[in-house]
PDB file of C-alpha atoms in Angstrom:
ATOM      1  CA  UNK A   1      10.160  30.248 -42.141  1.00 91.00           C
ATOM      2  CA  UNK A   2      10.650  34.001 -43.209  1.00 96.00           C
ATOM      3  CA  UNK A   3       9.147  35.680 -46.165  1.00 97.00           C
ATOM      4  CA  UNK A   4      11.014  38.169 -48.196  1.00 97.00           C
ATOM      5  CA  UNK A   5       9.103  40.382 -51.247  1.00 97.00           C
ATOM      6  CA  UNK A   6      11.807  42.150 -52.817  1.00 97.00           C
ATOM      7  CA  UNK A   7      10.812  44.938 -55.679  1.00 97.00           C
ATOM      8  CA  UNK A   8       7.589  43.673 -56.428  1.00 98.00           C
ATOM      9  CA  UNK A   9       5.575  45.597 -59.295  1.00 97.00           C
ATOM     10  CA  UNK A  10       2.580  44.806 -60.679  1.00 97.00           C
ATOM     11  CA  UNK A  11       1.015  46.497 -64.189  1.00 95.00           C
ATOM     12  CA  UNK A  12      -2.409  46.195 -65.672  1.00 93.00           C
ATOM     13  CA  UNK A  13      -3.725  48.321 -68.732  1.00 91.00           C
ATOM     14  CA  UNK A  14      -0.891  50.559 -68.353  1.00 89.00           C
ATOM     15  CA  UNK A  15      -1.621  51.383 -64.591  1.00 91.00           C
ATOM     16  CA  UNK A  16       1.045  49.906 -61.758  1.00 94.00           C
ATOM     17  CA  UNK A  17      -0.985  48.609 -59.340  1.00 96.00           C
ATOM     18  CA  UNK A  18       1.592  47.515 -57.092  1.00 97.00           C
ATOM     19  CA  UNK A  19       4.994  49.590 -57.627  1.00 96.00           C
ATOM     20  CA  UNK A  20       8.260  48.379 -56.409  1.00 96.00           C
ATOM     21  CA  UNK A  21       7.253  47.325 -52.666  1.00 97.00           C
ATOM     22  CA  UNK A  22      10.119  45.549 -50.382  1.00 97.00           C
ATOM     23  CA  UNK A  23       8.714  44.136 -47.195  1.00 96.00           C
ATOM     24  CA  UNK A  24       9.520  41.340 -44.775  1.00 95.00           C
ATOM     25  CA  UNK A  25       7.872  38.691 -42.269  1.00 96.00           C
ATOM     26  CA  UNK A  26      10.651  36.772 -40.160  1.00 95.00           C
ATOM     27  CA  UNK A  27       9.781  33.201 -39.423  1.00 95.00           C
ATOM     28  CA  UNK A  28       6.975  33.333 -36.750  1.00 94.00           C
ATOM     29  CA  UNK A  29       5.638  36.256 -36.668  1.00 96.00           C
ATOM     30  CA  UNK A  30       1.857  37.551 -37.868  1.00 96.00           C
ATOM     31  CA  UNK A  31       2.435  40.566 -39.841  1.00 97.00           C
ATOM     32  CA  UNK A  32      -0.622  42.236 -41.094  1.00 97.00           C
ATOM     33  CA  UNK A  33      -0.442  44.292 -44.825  1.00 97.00           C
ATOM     34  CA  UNK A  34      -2.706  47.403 -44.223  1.00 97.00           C
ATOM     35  CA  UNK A  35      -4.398  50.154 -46.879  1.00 96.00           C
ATOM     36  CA  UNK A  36      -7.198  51.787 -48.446  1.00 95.00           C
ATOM     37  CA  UNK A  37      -9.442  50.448 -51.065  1.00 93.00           C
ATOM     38  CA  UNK A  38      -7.460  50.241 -54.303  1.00 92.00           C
ATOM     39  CA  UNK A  39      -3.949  50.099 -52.704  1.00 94.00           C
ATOM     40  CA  UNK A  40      -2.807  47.414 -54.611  1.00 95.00           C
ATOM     41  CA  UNK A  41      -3.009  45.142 -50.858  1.00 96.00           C
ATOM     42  CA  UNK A  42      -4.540  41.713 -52.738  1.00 95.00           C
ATOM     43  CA  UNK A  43      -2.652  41.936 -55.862  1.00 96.00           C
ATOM     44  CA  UNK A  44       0.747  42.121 -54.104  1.00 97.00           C
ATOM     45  CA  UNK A  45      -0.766  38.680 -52.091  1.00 97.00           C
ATOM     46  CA  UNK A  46      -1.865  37.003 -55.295  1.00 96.00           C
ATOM     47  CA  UNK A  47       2.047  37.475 -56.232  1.00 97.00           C
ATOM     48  CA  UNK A  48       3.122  35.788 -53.213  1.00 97.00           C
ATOM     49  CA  UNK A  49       0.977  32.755 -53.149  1.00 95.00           C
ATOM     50  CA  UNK A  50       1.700  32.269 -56.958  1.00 95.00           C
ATOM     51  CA  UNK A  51      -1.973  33.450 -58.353  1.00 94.00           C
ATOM     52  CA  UNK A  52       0.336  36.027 -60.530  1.00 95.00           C
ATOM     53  CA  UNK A  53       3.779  35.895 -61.425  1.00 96.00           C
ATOM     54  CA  UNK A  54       4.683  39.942 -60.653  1.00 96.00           C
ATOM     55  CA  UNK A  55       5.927  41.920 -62.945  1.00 96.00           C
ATOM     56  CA  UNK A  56       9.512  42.392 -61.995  1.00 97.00           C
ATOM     57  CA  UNK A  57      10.598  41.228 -58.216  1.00 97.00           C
ATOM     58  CA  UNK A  58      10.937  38.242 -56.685  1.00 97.00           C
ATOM     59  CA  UNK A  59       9.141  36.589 -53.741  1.00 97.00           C
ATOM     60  CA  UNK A  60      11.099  34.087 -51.585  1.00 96.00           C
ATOM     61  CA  UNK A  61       9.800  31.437 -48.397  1.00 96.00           C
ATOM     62  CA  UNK A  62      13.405  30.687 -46.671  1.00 92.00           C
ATOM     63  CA  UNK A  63      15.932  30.962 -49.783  1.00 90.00           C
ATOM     64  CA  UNK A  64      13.878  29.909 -52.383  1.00 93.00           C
ATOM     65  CA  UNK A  65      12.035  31.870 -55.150  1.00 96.00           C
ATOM     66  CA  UNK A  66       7.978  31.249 -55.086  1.00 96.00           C
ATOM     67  CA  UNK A  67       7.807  31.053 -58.443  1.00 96.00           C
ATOM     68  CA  UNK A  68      10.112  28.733 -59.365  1.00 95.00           C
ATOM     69  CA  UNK A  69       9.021  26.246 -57.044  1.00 95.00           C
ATOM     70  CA  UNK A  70       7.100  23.375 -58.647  1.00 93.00           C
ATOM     71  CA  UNK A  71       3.233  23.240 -57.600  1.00 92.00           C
ATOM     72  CA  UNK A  72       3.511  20.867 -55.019  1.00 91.00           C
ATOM     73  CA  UNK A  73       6.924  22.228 -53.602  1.00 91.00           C
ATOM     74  CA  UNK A  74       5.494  25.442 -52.952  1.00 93.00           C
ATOM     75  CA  UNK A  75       2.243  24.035 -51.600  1.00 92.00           C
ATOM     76  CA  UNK A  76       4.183  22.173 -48.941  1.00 91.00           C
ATOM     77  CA  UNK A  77       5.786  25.402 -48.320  1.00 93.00           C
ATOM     78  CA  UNK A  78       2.659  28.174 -47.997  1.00 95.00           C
ATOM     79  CA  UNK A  79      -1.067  28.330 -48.290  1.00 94.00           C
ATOM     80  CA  UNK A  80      -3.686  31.035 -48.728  1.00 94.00           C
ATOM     81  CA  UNK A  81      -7.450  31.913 -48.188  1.00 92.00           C
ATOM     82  CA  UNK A  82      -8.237  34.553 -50.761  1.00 90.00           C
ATOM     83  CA  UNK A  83     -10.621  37.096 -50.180  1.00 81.00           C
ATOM     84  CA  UNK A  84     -12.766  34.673 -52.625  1.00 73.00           C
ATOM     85  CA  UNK A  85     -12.909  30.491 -52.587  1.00 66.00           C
ATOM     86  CA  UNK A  86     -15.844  29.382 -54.106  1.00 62.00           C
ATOM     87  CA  UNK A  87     -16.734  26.091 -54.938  1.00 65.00           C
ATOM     88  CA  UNK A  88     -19.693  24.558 -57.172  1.00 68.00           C
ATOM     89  CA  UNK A  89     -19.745  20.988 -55.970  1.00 73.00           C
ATOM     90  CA  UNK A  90     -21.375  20.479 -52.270  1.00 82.00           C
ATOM     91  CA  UNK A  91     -18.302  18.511 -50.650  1.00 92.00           C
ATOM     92  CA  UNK A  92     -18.270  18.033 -47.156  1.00 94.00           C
ATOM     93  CA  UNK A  93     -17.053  19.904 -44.626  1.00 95.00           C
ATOM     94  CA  UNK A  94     -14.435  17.471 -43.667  1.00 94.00           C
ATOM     95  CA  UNK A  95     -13.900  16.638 -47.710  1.00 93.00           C
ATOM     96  CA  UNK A  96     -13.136  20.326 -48.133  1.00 93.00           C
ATOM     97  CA  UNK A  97     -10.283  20.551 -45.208  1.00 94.00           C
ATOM     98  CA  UNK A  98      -8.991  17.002 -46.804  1.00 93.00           C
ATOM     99  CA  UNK A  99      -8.055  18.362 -49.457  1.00 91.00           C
ATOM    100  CA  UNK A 100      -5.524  20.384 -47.986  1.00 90.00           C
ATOM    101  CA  UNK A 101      -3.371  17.505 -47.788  1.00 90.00           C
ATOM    102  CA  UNK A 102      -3.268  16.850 -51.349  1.00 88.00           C
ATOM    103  CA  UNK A 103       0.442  18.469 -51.513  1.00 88.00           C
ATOM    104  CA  UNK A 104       1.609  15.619 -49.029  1.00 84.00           C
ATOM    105  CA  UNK A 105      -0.258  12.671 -50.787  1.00 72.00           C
ATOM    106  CA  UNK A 106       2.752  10.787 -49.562  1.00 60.00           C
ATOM    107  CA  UNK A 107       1.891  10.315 -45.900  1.00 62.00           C
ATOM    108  CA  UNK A 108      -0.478   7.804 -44.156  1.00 70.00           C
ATOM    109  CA  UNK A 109      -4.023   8.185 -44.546  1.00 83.00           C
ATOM    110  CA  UNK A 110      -4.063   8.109 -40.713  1.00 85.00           C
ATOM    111  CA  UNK A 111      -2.189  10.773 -40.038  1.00 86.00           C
ATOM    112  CA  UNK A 112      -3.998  13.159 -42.714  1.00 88.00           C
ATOM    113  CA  UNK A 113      -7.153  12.215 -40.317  1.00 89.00           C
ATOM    114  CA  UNK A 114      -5.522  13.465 -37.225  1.00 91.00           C
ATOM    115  CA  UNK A 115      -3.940  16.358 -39.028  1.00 91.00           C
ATOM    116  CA  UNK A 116      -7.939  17.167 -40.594  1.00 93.00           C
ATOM    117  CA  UNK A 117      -9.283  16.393 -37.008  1.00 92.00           C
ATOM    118  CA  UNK A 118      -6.838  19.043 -35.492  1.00 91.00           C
ATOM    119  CA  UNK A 119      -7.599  21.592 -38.063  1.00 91.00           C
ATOM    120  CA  UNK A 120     -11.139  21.558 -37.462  1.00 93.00           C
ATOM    121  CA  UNK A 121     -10.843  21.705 -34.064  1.00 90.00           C
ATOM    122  CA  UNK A 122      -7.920  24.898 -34.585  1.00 87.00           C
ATOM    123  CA  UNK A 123     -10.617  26.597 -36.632  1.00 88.00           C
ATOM    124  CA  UNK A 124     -13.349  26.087 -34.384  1.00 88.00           C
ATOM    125  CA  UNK A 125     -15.441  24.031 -37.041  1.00 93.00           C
ATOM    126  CA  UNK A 126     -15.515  20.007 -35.767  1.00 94.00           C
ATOM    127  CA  UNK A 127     -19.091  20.301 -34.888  1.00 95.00           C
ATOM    128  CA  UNK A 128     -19.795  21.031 -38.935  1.00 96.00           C
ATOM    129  CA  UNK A 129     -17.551  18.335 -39.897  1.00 95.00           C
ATOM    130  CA  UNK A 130     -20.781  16.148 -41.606  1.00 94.00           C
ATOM    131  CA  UNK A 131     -21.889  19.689 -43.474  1.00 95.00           C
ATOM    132  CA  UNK A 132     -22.281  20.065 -47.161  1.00 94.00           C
ATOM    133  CA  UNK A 133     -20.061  22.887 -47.590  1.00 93.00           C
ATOM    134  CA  UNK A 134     -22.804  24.510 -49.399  1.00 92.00           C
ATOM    135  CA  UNK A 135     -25.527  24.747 -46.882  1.00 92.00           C
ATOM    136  CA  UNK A 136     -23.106  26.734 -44.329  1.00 93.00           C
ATOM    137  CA  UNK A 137     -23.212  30.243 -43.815  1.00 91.00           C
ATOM    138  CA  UNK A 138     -20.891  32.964 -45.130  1.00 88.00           C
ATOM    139  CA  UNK A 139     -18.785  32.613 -41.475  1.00 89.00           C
ATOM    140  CA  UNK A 140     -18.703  28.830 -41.036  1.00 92.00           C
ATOM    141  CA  UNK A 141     -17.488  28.715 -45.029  1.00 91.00           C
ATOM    142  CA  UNK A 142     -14.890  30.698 -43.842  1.00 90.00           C
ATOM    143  CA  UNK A 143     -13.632  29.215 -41.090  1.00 91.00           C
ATOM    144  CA  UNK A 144     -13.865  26.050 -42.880  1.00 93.00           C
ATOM    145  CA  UNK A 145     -11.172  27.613 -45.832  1.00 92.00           C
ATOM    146  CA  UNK A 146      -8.743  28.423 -42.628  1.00 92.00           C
ATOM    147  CA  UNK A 147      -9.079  25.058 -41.344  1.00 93.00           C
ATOM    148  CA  UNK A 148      -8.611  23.712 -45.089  1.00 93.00           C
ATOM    149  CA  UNK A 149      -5.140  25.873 -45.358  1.00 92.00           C
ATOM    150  CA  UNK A 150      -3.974  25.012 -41.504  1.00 91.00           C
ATOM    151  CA  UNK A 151      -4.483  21.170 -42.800  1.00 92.00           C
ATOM    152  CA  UNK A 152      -1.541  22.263 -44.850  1.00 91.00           C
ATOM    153  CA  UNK A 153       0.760  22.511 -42.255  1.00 91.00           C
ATOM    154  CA  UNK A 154       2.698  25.723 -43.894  1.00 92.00           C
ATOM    155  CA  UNK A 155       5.306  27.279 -42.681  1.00 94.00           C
ATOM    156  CA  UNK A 156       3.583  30.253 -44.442  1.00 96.00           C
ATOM    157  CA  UNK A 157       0.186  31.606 -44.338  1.00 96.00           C
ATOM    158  CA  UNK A 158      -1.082  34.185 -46.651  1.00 97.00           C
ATOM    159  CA  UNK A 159      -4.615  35.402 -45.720  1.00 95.00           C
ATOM    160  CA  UNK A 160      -6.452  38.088 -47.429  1.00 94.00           C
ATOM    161  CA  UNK A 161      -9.219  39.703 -45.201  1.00 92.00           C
ATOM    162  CA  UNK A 162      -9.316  36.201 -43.417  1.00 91.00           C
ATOM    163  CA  UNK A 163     -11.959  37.997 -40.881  1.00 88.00           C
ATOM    164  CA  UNK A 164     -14.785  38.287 -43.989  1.00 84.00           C
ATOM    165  CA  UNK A 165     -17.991  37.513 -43.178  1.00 84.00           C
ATOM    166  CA  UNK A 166     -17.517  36.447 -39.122  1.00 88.00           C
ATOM    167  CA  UNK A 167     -18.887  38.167 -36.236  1.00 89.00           C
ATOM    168  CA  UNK A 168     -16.695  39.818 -33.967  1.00 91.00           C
ATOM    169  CA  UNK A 169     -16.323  36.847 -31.624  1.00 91.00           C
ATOM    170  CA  UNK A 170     -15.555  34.646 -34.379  1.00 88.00           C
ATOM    171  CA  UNK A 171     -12.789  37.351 -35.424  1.00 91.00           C
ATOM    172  CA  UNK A 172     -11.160  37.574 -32.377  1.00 90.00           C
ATOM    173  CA  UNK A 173     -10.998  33.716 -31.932  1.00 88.00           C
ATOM    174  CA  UNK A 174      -9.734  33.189 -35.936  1.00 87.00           C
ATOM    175  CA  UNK A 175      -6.727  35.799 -35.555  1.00 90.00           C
ATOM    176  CA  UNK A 176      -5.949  34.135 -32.038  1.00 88.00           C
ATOM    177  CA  UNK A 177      -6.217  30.579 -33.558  1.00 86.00           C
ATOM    178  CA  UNK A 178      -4.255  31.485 -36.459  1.00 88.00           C
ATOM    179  CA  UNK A 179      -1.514  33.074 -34.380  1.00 87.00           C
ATOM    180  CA  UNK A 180      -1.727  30.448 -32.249  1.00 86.00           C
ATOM    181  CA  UNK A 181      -1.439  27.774 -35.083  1.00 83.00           C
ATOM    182  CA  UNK A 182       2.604  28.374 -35.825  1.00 85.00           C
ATOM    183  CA  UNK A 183       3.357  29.354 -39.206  1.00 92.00           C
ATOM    184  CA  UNK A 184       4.756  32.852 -40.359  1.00 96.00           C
ATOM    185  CA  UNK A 185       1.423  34.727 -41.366  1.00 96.00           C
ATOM    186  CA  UNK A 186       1.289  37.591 -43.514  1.00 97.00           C
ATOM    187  CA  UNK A 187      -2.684  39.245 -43.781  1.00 96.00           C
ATOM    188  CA  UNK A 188      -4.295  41.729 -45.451  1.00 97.00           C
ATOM    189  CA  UNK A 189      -6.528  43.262 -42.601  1.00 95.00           C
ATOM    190  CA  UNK A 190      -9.140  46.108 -43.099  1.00 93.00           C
ATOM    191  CA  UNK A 191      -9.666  46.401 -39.385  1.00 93.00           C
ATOM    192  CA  UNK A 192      -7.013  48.364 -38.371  1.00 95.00           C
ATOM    193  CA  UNK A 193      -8.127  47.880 -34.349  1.00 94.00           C
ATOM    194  CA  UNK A 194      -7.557  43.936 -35.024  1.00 94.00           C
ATOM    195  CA  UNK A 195      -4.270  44.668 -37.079  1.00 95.00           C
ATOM    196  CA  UNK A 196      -3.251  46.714 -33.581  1.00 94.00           C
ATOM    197  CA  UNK A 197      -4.175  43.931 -31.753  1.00 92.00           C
ATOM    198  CA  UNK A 198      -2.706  40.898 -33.146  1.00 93.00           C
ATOM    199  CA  UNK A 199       0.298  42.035 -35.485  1.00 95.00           C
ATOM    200  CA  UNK A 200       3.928  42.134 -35.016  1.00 95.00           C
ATOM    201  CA  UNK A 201       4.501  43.772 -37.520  1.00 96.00           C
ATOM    202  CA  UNK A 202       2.505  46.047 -39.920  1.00 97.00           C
ATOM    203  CA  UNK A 203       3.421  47.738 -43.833  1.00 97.00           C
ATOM    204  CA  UNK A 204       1.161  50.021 -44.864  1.00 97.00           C
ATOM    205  CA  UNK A 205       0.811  50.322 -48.692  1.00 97.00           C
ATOM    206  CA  UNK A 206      -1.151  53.334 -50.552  1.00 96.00           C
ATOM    207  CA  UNK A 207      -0.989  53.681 -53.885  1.00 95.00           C
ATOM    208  CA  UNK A 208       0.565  50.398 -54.639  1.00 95.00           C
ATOM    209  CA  UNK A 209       4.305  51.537 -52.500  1.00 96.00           C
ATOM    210  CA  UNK A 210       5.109  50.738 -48.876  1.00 97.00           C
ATOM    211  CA  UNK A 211       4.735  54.068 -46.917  1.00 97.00           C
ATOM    212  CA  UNK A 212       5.331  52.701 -43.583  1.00 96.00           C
ATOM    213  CA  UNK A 213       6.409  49.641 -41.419  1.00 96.00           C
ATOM    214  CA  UNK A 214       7.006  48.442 -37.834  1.00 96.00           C
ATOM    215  CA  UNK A 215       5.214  47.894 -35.023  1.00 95.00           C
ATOM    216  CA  UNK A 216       1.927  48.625 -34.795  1.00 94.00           C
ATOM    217  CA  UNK A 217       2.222  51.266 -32.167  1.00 92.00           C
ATOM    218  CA  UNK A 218       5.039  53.236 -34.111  1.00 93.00           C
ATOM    219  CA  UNK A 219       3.310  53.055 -37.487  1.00 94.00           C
ATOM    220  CA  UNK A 220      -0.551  53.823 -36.645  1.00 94.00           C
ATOM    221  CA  UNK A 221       0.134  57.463 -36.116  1.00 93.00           C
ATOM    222  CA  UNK A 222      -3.350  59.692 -36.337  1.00 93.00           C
ATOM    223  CA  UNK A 223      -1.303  61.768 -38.614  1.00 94.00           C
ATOM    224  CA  UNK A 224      -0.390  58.658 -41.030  1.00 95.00           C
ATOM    225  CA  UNK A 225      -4.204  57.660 -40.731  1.00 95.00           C
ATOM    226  CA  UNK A 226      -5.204  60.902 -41.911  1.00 94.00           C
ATOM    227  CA  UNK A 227      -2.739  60.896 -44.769  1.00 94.00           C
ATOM    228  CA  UNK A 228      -3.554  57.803 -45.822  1.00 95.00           C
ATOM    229  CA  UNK A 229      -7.018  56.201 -44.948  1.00 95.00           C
ATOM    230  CA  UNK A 230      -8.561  59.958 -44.862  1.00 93.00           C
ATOM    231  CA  UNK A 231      -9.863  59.823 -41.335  1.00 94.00           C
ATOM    232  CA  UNK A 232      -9.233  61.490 -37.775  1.00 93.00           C
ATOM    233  CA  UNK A 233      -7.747  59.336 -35.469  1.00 93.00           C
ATOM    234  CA  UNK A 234      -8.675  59.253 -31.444  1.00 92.00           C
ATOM    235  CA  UNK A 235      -5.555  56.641 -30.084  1.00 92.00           C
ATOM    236  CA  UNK A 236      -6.937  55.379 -27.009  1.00 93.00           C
ATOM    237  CA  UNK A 237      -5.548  52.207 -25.028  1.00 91.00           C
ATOM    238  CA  UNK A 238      -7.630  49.000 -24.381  1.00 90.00           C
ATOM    239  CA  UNK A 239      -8.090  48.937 -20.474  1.00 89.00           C
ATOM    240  CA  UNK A 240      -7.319  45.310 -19.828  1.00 88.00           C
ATOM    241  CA  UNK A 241      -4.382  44.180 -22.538  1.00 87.00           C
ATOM    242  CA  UNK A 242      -2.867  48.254 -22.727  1.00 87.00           C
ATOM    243  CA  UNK A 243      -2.808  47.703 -26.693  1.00 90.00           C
ATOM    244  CA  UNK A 244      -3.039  50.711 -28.942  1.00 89.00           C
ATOM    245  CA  UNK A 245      -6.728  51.227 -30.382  1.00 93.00           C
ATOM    246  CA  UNK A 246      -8.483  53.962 -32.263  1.00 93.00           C
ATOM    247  CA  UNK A 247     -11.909  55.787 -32.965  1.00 94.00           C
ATOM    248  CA  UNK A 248     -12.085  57.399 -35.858  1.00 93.00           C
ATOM    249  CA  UNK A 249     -14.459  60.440 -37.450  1.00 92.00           C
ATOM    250  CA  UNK A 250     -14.428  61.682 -40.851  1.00 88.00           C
ATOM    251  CA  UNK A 251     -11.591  63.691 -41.667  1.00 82.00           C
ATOM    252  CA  UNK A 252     -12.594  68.026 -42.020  1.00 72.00           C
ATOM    253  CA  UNK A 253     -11.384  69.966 -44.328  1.00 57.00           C
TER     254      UNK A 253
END
């Protein structure tokens, strides 16, 4: 299912954090949101998966505005891992992807087992399923939270920095399970050598504005990286898969 953001602003203390961005992600495809620090990258996510209501613009899944979607409509609809999901109360692994079917309370209790069983499996994490939540490390927590929104079943994911806290195995397998998983994906990445690697689609924001979009080869220009993430930018191409990756130094003046 495609997701539009259409004039999106965002204004705290006086300061617009996000300021009138327009960007797409047709149904399918894994687009990754790329910026600095500061660039206003999780705020515009918290206004699509309804954590804020945005200042002025709308956010739409299909047709249909986010935010006027009831709760549970728009949970059927799209899911999120923050950059932060904490919880106080040592649930179990499998309890904690469960309740990702809360939205669909309506179906068998057998198939929300196989749908939690596949999850787990998608995410890499049946062997924890017994786990208090608690006890796991900062990876397996995480990994646990994809599986959690993947039990879902959305036809849109929002992830912000959905690579926090894993290894760079476990990276590389999350963004190919997650790609691999279906649903129109739209991520805030840091790594822009992942974003290369496993986007469609990229929008760089800076300063809270789109500055550029489109595939990841047209938009990661050493000139743009200079301009906008402050560093010098060595484009080489991976030797087996011939995608577009960089080494960077600090930028001279």
């Amino acid at each position: 299912m495609r997701l539009d953001v259409e004039g999106v602003s965002v204004e705290v203390a006086g300061a617009r954090l996000v300021d009138e961005v327009t960007l797409d992600a047709p149904a399918g495809t894994f687009v990754g949101l790329v910026g600095p620090n500061g660039s206003g990258k999780s705020t515009l996510l918290r206004c699509v998966y309804r954590a804020r209501r945005p200042d002025a613009g709308v956010v739409r899944v299909g047709s249909e505005d986010v935010h006027g979607m009831t709760p549970r409509g728009a949970a059927r609809l799209l899911a999120a891992l923050p950059q932060e999901s904490a919880t106080d109360f040592d649930f179990t692994v499998t309890e904690v992807v469960a309740m990702g079917r809360l939205p669909h309370r309506d179906r068998t209790a057998a198939r929300d087992r196989e749908i939690c069983r596949r999850a787990l499996e998608r995410a890499g994490v049946a062997h924890l399923a017994a786990r208090g939540f608690l006890s796991l490390s900062g990876g397996e927590k995480q990994r646990v939270l994809i599986a959690r929104a993947l039990t879902q079943e959305p036809r849109v994911l929002v992830l912000d920095e959905p690579t926090n806290h894993l290894d760079i195995a476990h990276q590389l397998d999350v963004l190919r399970r997650i790609r691999a998983s279906g649903p129109t994906v739209l991520a805030a990445l840091h790594d822009l050598n992942l974003a290369a690697a496993h986007c469609d689609r990229l929008h760089v924001l800076h300063d809270g504005r789109i500055v550029a979009s489109g595939p990841p080869d047209e938009v990661l220009s050493p000139e743009l990286l200079a301009d906008v993430f402050g560093v010098r930018a060595h484009r080489v191409r991976h030797p087996e898969s011939g995608v577009t990756q960089f080494l960077f130094d600090p930028l001279t003046h």
